[in-house]
């Protein structure tokens, strides 16, 4: 018997993450349209900042989806809803005020979905909480954007109703509201995505694997054990493959032929151990014993990468090269995850 690697709860969260990516695309294109629709410098400035955040957050979302390690399509109802919202935003029937009002609802939806994923992760597993940490930034900024949009709506609304400008003081109030949020959420805001180098990204994966090993070890419920192992199997397979596609070929010349070959060989062993565990019964005691053997092998391998290989990278690559490797590594993982999701259908 070969166990299934998919878990319903994890797939449901993956689908919500896919919804968020779809909404994020619409948020960005809305803001681009608002910018070309108004000459008001103050309002333009708000939208410019928001657009900058939202483009950056698209990158954060993509990273979170890859770190999460399970890919899914967006929900069909969500797809329909977004299609409708897009049509409405592009139509000439609505005024700018009405379009921004729709946009604020969309921001609200995005903030709520982000929060929901965060709460669901707390229930499902520590490995998920770790993987989605950067989502905190996106959630926090969406809350702040909602406040700013309320300010924009006041200005546009008063103008639409009276033909006159609203009384001053709106932005000050908006800033106060945002400051109140950052008091609550500021400590969890992490701006890691822009500057992550290859070592950071690899280390994140290693830590997540470590966490999954601990979760398997601490659990006596075969269902949970199967869920964690399914995630571990996917994560390790994709991580190893992406290292072999991107990292090992890049370090070979300065890390040395023998050292690099050793990493390939160790991963070969790891892959065959994963296969054999996958055919075992997660309720058997042999299962945990084999997972522990795998853990020892993986941790040995990880130690080598994080000590000598990381040092070699530091000594031979510029910051820019290390960041480029990180980008290529994430892109390779994303492709491999797509392939894996397609092969499981
Ligand atoms: Fe590796
Ligand atoms: Fe690794």
CSV table of C-alpha atoms and ligand atoms in Angstrom, one decimal:
chain,number,residue,atom,x,y,z
A,1,UNK,CA,0.0,0.0,0.0
A,2,UNK,CA,1.3,3.4,-0.9
A,3,UNK,CA,-0.2,6.1,1.3
A,4,UNK,CA,-1.9,9.2,-0.1
A,5,UNK,CA,0.2,12.4,0.5
A,6,UNK,CA,-2.8,14.8,0.3
A,7,UNK,CA,-4.6,16.0,3.4
A,8,UNK,CA,-8.1,17.7,3.1
A,9,UNK,CA,-7.4,20.5,5.6
A,10,UNK,CA,-4.1,21.3,4.0
A,11,UNK,CA,-5.7,21.4,0.5
A,12,UNK,CA,-8.4,23.7,1.8
A,13,UNK,CA,-5.8,26.2,3.1
A,14,UNK,CA,-3.9,25.9,-0.2
A,15,UNK,CA,-7.1,26.8,-2.1
A,16,UNK,CA,-7.5,29.9,0.1
A,17,UNK,CA,-4.0,31.0,-0.6
A,18,UNK,CA,-4.7,30.6,-4.3
A,19,UNK,CA,-7.8,32.8,-3.8
A,20,UNK,CA,-5.6,35.4,-2.2
A,21,UNK,CA,-3.3,35.5,-5.2
A,22,UNK,CA,-6.2,36.0,-7.5
A,23,UNK,CA,-7.6,38.8,-5.4
A,24,UNK,CA,-4.1,40.4,-5.2
A,25,UNK,CA,-3.9,40.5,-9.0
A,26,UNK,CA,-7.2,42.3,-9.1
A,27,UNK,CA,-6.2,44.8,-6.4
A,28,UNK,CA,-3.1,45.7,-8.3
A,29,UNK,CA,-4.9,46.2,-11.6
A,30,UNK,CA,-7.6,48.3,-9.9
A,31,UNK,CA,-5.0,50.5,-8.3
A,32,UNK,CA,-3.3,51.0,-11.6
A,33,UNK,CA,-6.6,52.1,-13.1
A,34,UNK,CA,-7.4,54.5,-10.3
A,35,UNK,CA,-4.0,56.1,-10.8
A,36,UNK,CA,-4.8,56.9,-14.4
A,37,UNK,CA,-8.3,58.0,-13.5
A,38,UNK,CA,-7.5,60.9,-11.1
A,39,UNK,CA,-5.3,64.0,-11.2
A,40,UNK,CA,-5.7,64.7,-7.5
A,41,UNK,CA,-2.1,64.6,-6.2
A,42,UNK,CA,-3.0,63.6,-2.6
A,43,UNK,CA,-5.2,60.7,-3.7
A,44,UNK,CA,-2.6,59.6,-6.4
A,45,UNK,CA,0.0,59.5,-3.7
A,46,UNK,CA,-2.1,57.2,-1.6
A,47,UNK,CA,-2.7,54.9,-4.5
A,48,UNK,CA,0.9,54.9,-5.5
A,49,UNK,CA,2.0,53.8,-2.1
A,50,UNK,CA,-0.7,51.2,-2.0
A,51,UNK,CA,0.2,49.9,-5.4
A,52,UNK,CA,3.9,49.6,-4.3
A,53,UNK,CA,2.9,47.6,-1.2
A,54,UNK,CA,0.5,45.4,-3.2
A,55,UNK,CA,3.1,44.6,-5.8
A,56,UNK,CA,5.6,43.7,-3.1
A,57,UNK,CA,2.9,41.7,-1.3
A,58,UNK,CA,2.3,39.7,-4.5
A,59,UNK,CA,5.9,38.5,-4.2
A,60,UNK,CA,5.4,37.7,-0.5
A,61,UNK,CA,2.2,35.7,-1.3
A,62,UNK,CA,4.1,33.8,-4.0
A,63,UNK,CA,6.8,33.0,-1.5
A,64,UNK,CA,4.3,31.9,1.1
A,65,UNK,CA,2.6,29.6,-1.4
A,66,UNK,CA,5.9,27.9,-2.2
A,67,UNK,CA,6.9,27.6,1.5
A,68,UNK,CA,3.5,26.2,2.3
A,69,UNK,CA,4.3,23.4,-0.1
A,70,UNK,CA,0.9,22.4,-1.3
A,71,UNK,CA,-0.5,23.9,-4.4
A,72,UNK,CA,-4.2,24.2,-5.3
A,73,UNK,CA,-6.5,26.0,-7.7
A,74,UNK,CA,-8.6,28.9,-6.4
A,75,UNK,CA,-12.2,28.0,-5.4
A,76,UNK,CA,-14.6,28.3,-8.4
A,77,UNK,CA,-17.0,30.6,-6.6
A,78,UNK,CA,-14.1,32.9,-5.7
A,79,UNK,CA,-13.0,32.9,-9.4
A,80,UNK,CA,-16.5,33.9,-10.5
A,81,UNK,CA,-16.8,36.6,-7.9
A,82,UNK,CA,-13.5,38.1,-8.9
A,83,UNK,CA,-14.4,37.9,-12.6
A,84,UNK,CA,-17.6,39.9,-11.8
A,85,UNK,CA,-15.6,42.4,-9.7
A,86,UNK,CA,-13.1,42.9,-12.5
A,87,UNK,CA,-15.9,43.6,-15.0
A,88,UNK,CA,-17.5,46.1,-12.6
A,89,UNK,CA,-14.2,47.8,-12.1
A,90,UNK,CA,-13.6,48.1,-15.9
A,91,UNK,CA,-17.1,49.3,-16.8
A,92,UNK,CA,-17.9,52.9,-17.5
A,93,UNK,CA,-21.1,52.7,-15.5
A,94,UNK,CA,-19.6,53.3,-12.1
A,95,UNK,CA,-18.1,56.5,-10.8
A,96,UNK,CA,-14.6,56.6,-9.4
A,97,UNK,CA,-16.2,56.8,-5.9
A,98,UNK,CA,-18.2,53.6,-6.6
A,99,UNK,CA,-15.2,51.8,-7.9
A,100,UNK,CA,-13.1,52.7,-4.9
A,101,UNK,CA,-15.9,51.6,-2.7
A,102,UNK,CA,-15.8,48.2,-4.4
A,103,UNK,CA,-12.1,48.1,-4.0
A,104,UNK,CA,-12.4,48.7,-0.3
A,105,UNK,CA,-14.7,45.6,-0.1
A,106,UNK,CA,-12.1,43.6,-2.0
A,107,UNK,CA,-9.4,44.8,0.4
A,108,UNK,CA,-11.7,43.7,3.3
A,109,UNK,CA,-12.1,40.3,1.7
A,110,UNK,CA,-8.4,40.0,1.3
A,111,UNK,CA,-7.7,41.0,4.9
A,112,UNK,CA,-10.3,38.5,6.2
A,113,UNK,CA,-8.9,35.6,4.1
A,114,UNK,CA,-5.4,36.3,5.3
A,115,UNK,CA,-6.6,36.3,8.9
A,116,UNK,CA,-8.6,33.1,8.3
A,117,UNK,CA,-5.6,31.3,6.9
A,118,UNK,CA,-3.5,32.5,9.9
A,119,UNK,CA,-6.1,31.2,12.4
A,120,UNK,CA,-6.6,27.9,10.5
A,121,UNK,CA,-2.8,27.3,10.5
A,122,UNK,CA,-2.8,27.6,14.3
A,123,UNK,CA,-5.2,24.7,14.4
A,124,UNK,CA,-3.6,22.5,11.7
A,125,UNK,CA,0.1,22.5,12.4
A,126,UNK,CA,3.2,24.4,13.6
A,127,UNK,CA,4.9,23.7,10.3
A,128,UNK,CA,2.2,25.7,8.5
A,129,UNK,CA,2.4,28.5,11.0
A,130,UNK,CA,6.1,28.7,10.3
A,131,UNK,CA,5.7,28.5,6.5
A,132,UNK,CA,3.1,31.3,6.4
A,133,UNK,CA,4.8,33.8,8.7
A,134,UNK,CA,5.4,36.4,6.0
A,135,UNK,CA,1.7,36.5,5.5
A,136,UNK,CA,1.5,38.7,8.6
A,137,UNK,CA,3.0,41.6,6.7
A,138,UNK,CA,0.4,41.3,4.0
A,139,UNK,CA,-2.4,41.1,6.5
A,140,UNK,CA,-1.2,44.1,8.5
A,141,UNK,CA,-0.7,46.2,5.4
A,142,UNK,CA,-4.2,45.3,4.1
A,143,UNK,CA,-5.7,46.5,7.3
A,144,UNK,CA,-3.8,49.8,7.0
A,145,UNK,CA,-4.9,50.1,3.3
A,146,UNK,CA,-8.5,49.7,4.4
A,147,UNK,CA,-8.2,52.7,6.6
A,148,UNK,CA,-6.6,54.7,3.8
A,149,UNK,CA,-9.3,53.7,1.4
A,150,UNK,CA,-11.9,55.0,3.8
A,151,UNK,CA,-10.1,58.4,3.8
A,152,UNK,CA,-10.1,58.4,-0.1
A,153,UNK,CA,-13.8,57.5,-0.1
A,154,UNK,CA,-14.6,60.4,2.2
A,155,UNK,CA,-12.9,62.9,-0.1
A,156,UNK,CA,-14.3,61.4,-3.3
A,157,UNK,CA,-17.8,61.0,-1.8
A,158,UNK,CA,-18.1,64.6,-0.5
A,159,UNK,CA,-16.9,65.8,-3.9
A,160,UNK,CA,-19.5,63.7,-5.7
A,161,UNK,CA,-22.3,64.9,-3.4
A,162,UNK,CA,-21.5,68.6,-3.1
A,163,UNK,CA,-19.0,69.4,-5.8
A,164,UNK,CA,-16.8,70.8,-3.0
A,165,UNK,CA,-13.8,69.5,-1.1
A,166,UNK,CA,-14.2,67.8,2.3
A,167,UNK,CA,-13.0,69.6,5.3
A,168,UNK,CA,-9.4,69.0,6.2
A,169,UNK,CA,-8.3,66.6,8.9
A,170,UNK,CA,-9.2,63.3,7.2
A,171,UNK,CA,-5.7,62.1,6.6
A,172,UNK,CA,-4.6,62.9,10.1
A,173,UNK,CA,-7.4,60.6,11.4
A,174,UNK,CA,-6.4,58.0,8.9
A,175,UNK,CA,-2.8,58.1,10.1
A,176,UNK,CA,-4.0,57.8,13.7
A,177,UNK,CA,-6.0,54.7,12.9
A,178,UNK,CA,-3.0,53.1,11.1
A,179,UNK,CA,-0.7,53.9,14.0
A,180,UNK,CA,-3.2,52.2,16.3
A,181,UNK,CA,-2.9,49.1,14.2
A,182,UNK,CA,0.8,49.1,14.1
A,183,UNK,CA,0.8,49.2,17.8
A,184,UNK,CA,-1.0,45.9,17.8
A,185,UNK,CA,0.5,44.3,14.8
A,186,UNK,CA,3.9,46.1,14.4
A,187,UNK,CA,5.9,43.5,16.3
A,188,UNK,CA,4.9,40.7,14.0
A,189,UNK,CA,5.6,42.6,10.8
A,190,UNK,CA,8.5,41.1,9.0
A,191,UNK,CA,10.0,42.5,5.9
A,192,UNK,CA,12.1,39.6,4.9
A,193,UNK,CA,11.1,38.9,1.4
A,194,UNK,CA,13.0,41.5,-0.5
A,195,UNK,CA,16.5,40.7,0.8
A,196,UNK,CA,16.3,36.9,1.2
A,197,UNK,CA,19.4,35.1,0.0
A,198,UNK,CA,19.9,31.5,-1.0
A,199,UNK,CA,21.1,30.5,2.5
A,200,UNK,CA,17.9,32.1,4.1
A,201,UNK,CA,15.6,30.2,1.8
A,202,UNK,CA,17.4,26.9,2.2
A,203,UNK,CA,17.5,27.3,6.0
A,204,UNK,CA,13.7,28.0,6.1
A,205,UNK,CA,13.1,24.7,4.3
A,206,UNK,CA,15.4,22.8,6.6
A,207,UNK,CA,13.7,24.3,9.7
A,208,UNK,CA,10.3,23.3,8.3
A,209,UNK,CA,11.5,19.7,7.8
A,210,UNK,CA,12.9,19.6,11.3
A,211,UNK,CA,9.5,20.8,12.6
A,212,UNK,CA,7.7,18.1,10.7
A,213,UNK,CA,10.0,15.4,12.0
A,214,UNK,CA,9.3,16.7,15.6
A,215,UNK,CA,5.5,16.7,14.9
A,216,UNK,CA,5.7,13.0,13.7
A,217,UNK,CA,7.7,12.1,16.7
A,218,UNK,CA,5.3,13.7,19.1
A,219,UNK,CA,2.2,12.2,17.6
A,220,UNK,CA,0.5,8.8,18.3
A,221,UNK,CA,-2.4,9.4,16.0
A,222,UNK,CA,-1.7,7.5,12.7
A,223,UNK,CA,-3.9,10.0,10.8
A,224,UNK,CA,-1.8,12.9,12.0
A,225,UNK,CA,1.4,11.0,11.4
A,226,UNK,CA,0.3,10.3,7.8
A,227,UNK,CA,-0.6,14.0,7.3
A,228,UNK,CA,2.8,15.2,8.6
A,229,UNK,CA,4.7,12.6,6.6
A,230,UNK,CA,2.7,13.5,3.4
A,231,UNK,CA,3.9,17.1,3.9
A,232,UNK,CA,7.4,16.1,4.7
A,233,UNK,CA,7.6,13.8,1.6
A,234,UNK,CA,6.5,16.7,-0.6
A,235,UNK,CA,8.7,19.2,1.0
A,236,UNK,CA,11.9,17.1,1.0
A,237,UNK,CA,11.3,15.9,-2.6
A,238,UNK,CA,10.8,19.4,-3.9
A,239,UNK,CA,13.6,20.9,-1.8
A,240,UNK,CA,16.2,18.2,-2.9
A,241,UNK,CA,15.2,18.4,-6.6
A,242,UNK,CA,15.4,22.2,-6.6
A,243,UNK,CA,18.9,22.1,-5.0
A,244,UNK,CA,20.0,19.6,-7.7
A,245,UNK,CA,18.6,21.9,-10.4
A,246,UNK,CA,19.8,25.3,-9.1
A,247,UNK,CA,22.2,25.1,-6.1
A,248,UNK,CA,24.5,22.2,-6.6
A,249,UNK,CA,25.5,23.0,-10.2
A,250,UNK,CA,26.2,26.6,-9.1
A,251,UNK,CA,28.5,25.6,-6.2
A,252,UNK,CA,30.3,22.7,-7.8
A,253,UNK,CA,33.2,24.8,-9.2
A,254,UNK,CA,34.2,26.3,-5.8
A,255,UNK,CA,32.7,23.8,-3.3
A,256,UNK,CA,34.6,21.0,-5.0
A,257,UNK,CA,33.7,17.9,-7.0
A,258,UNK,CA,33.9,15.4,-4.1
A,259,UNK,CA,31.9,17.5,-1.7
A,260,UNK,CA,29.2,18.3,-4.2
A,261,UNK,CA,28.9,14.6,-5.3
A,262,UNK,CA,28.5,13.6,-1.7
A,263,UNK,CA,25.5,15.9,-1.4
A,264,UNK,CA,23.9,14.3,-4.5
A,265,UNK,CA,24.6,10.8,-3.2
A,266,UNK,CA,23.0,11.6,0.2
A,267,UNK,CA,19.9,13.0,-1.5
A,268,UNK,CA,19.7,9.8,-3.6
A,269,UNK,CA,19.6,7.8,-0.4
A,270,UNK,CA,17.1,10.1,1.1
A,271,UNK,CA,14.8,9.7,-1.8
A,272,UNK,CA,14.8,6.0,-1.7
A,273,UNK,CA,14.2,6.1,2.1
A,274,UNK,CA,11.2,8.4,1.4
A,275,UNK,CA,9.8,5.9,-1.1
A,276,UNK,CA,10.1,2.9,1.2
A,277,UNK,CA,8.5,4.7,4.2
A,278,UNK,CA,5.7,5.8,1.9
A,279,UNK,CA,4.8,2.1,1.4
A,280,UNK,CA,4.6,1.4,5.1
A,281,UNK,CA,1.7,1.5,7.5
A,282,UNK,CA,1.9,4.8,9.6
A,283,UNK,CA,0.3,2.9,12.6
A,284,UNK,CA,3.2,0.5,12.8
A,285,UNK,CA,6.2,1.0,15.2
A,286,UNK,CA,8.5,0.2,12.3
A,287,UNK,CA,7.2,3.4,10.6
A,288,UNK,CA,8.5,5.7,13.3
A,289,UNK,CA,11.8,3.8,13.5
A,290,UNK,CA,12.3,4.4,9.7
A,291,UNK,CA,11.3,8.0,10.0
A,292,UNK,CA,13.9,8.4,12.7
A,293,UNK,CA,16.6,6.8,10.4
A,294,UNK,CA,15.5,9.3,7.7
A,295,UNK,CA,15.7,12.2,10.2
A,296,UNK,CA,19.3,11.3,11.1
A,297,UNK,CA,20.3,11.1,7.5
A,298,UNK,CA,18.6,14.4,6.6
A,299,UNK,CA,20.0,16.2,9.6
A,300,UNK,CA,23.5,15.0,8.8
A,301,UNK,CA,23.1,16.3,5.2
A,302,UNK,CA,21.6,19.6,6.4
A,303,UNK,CA,24.5,20.2,8.8
A,304,UNK,CA,26.9,19.8,5.9
A,305,UNK,CA,25.0,22.2,3.7
A,306,UNK,CA,24.6,24.8,6.4
A,307,UNK,CA,28.3,24.7,7.5
A,308,UNK,CA,30.7,24.0,4.7
A,309,UNK,CA,28.5,24.7,1.7
A,310,UNK,CA,27.1,27.9,3.1
A,311,UNK,CA,30.6,29.1,3.9
A,312,UNK,CA,31.8,28.3,0.4
A,313,UNK,CA,28.8,30.3,-1.0
A,314,UNK,CA,29.7,33.2,1.3
A,315,UNK,CA,33.3,33.2,0.2
A,316,UNK,CA,32.6,33.0,-3.5
A,317,UNK,CA,29.3,34.8,-4.3
A,318,UNK,CA,28.3,38.4,-4.1
A,319,UNK,CA,25.1,39.5,-2.3
A,320,UNK,CA,23.5,39.9,-5.7
A,321,UNK,CA,24.4,36.4,-6.8
A,322,UNK,CA,23.1,35.0,-3.5
A,323,UNK,CA,19.8,36.8,-4.0
A,324,UNK,CA,19.5,35.7,-7.6
A,325,UNK,CA,20.1,32.0,-6.5
A,326,UNK,CA,17.3,32.4,-4.0
A,327,UNK,CA,14.9,33.7,-6.7
A,328,UNK,CA,15.9,30.8,-9.0
A,329,UNK,CA,15.5,28.3,-6.2
A,330,UNK,CA,12.0,29.5,-5.3
A,331,UNK,CA,11.0,29.5,-9.0
A,332,UNK,CA,12.3,25.9,-9.4
A,333,UNK,CA,10.4,24.8,-6.3
A,334,UNK,CA,7.2,26.4,-7.5
A,335,UNK,CA,7.4,24.5,-10.9
A,336,UNK,CA,8.2,21.2,-9.1
A,337,UNK,CA,5.2,21.7,-6.8
A,338,UNK,CA,3.0,22.3,-9.8
A,339,UNK,CA,4.2,19.2,-11.4
A,340,UNK,CA,3.7,17.2,-8.2
A,341,UNK,CA,0.1,18.6,-7.8
A,342,UNK,CA,-0.7,17.7,-11.5
A,343,UNK,CA,0.7,14.1,-11.1
A,344,UNK,CA,-1.6,13.5,-8.0
A,345,UNK,CA,-4.8,14.4,-9.8
B,1,LIG,FE1,20.3,19.0,0.2
B,2,LIG,FE1,19.0,21.4,1.7
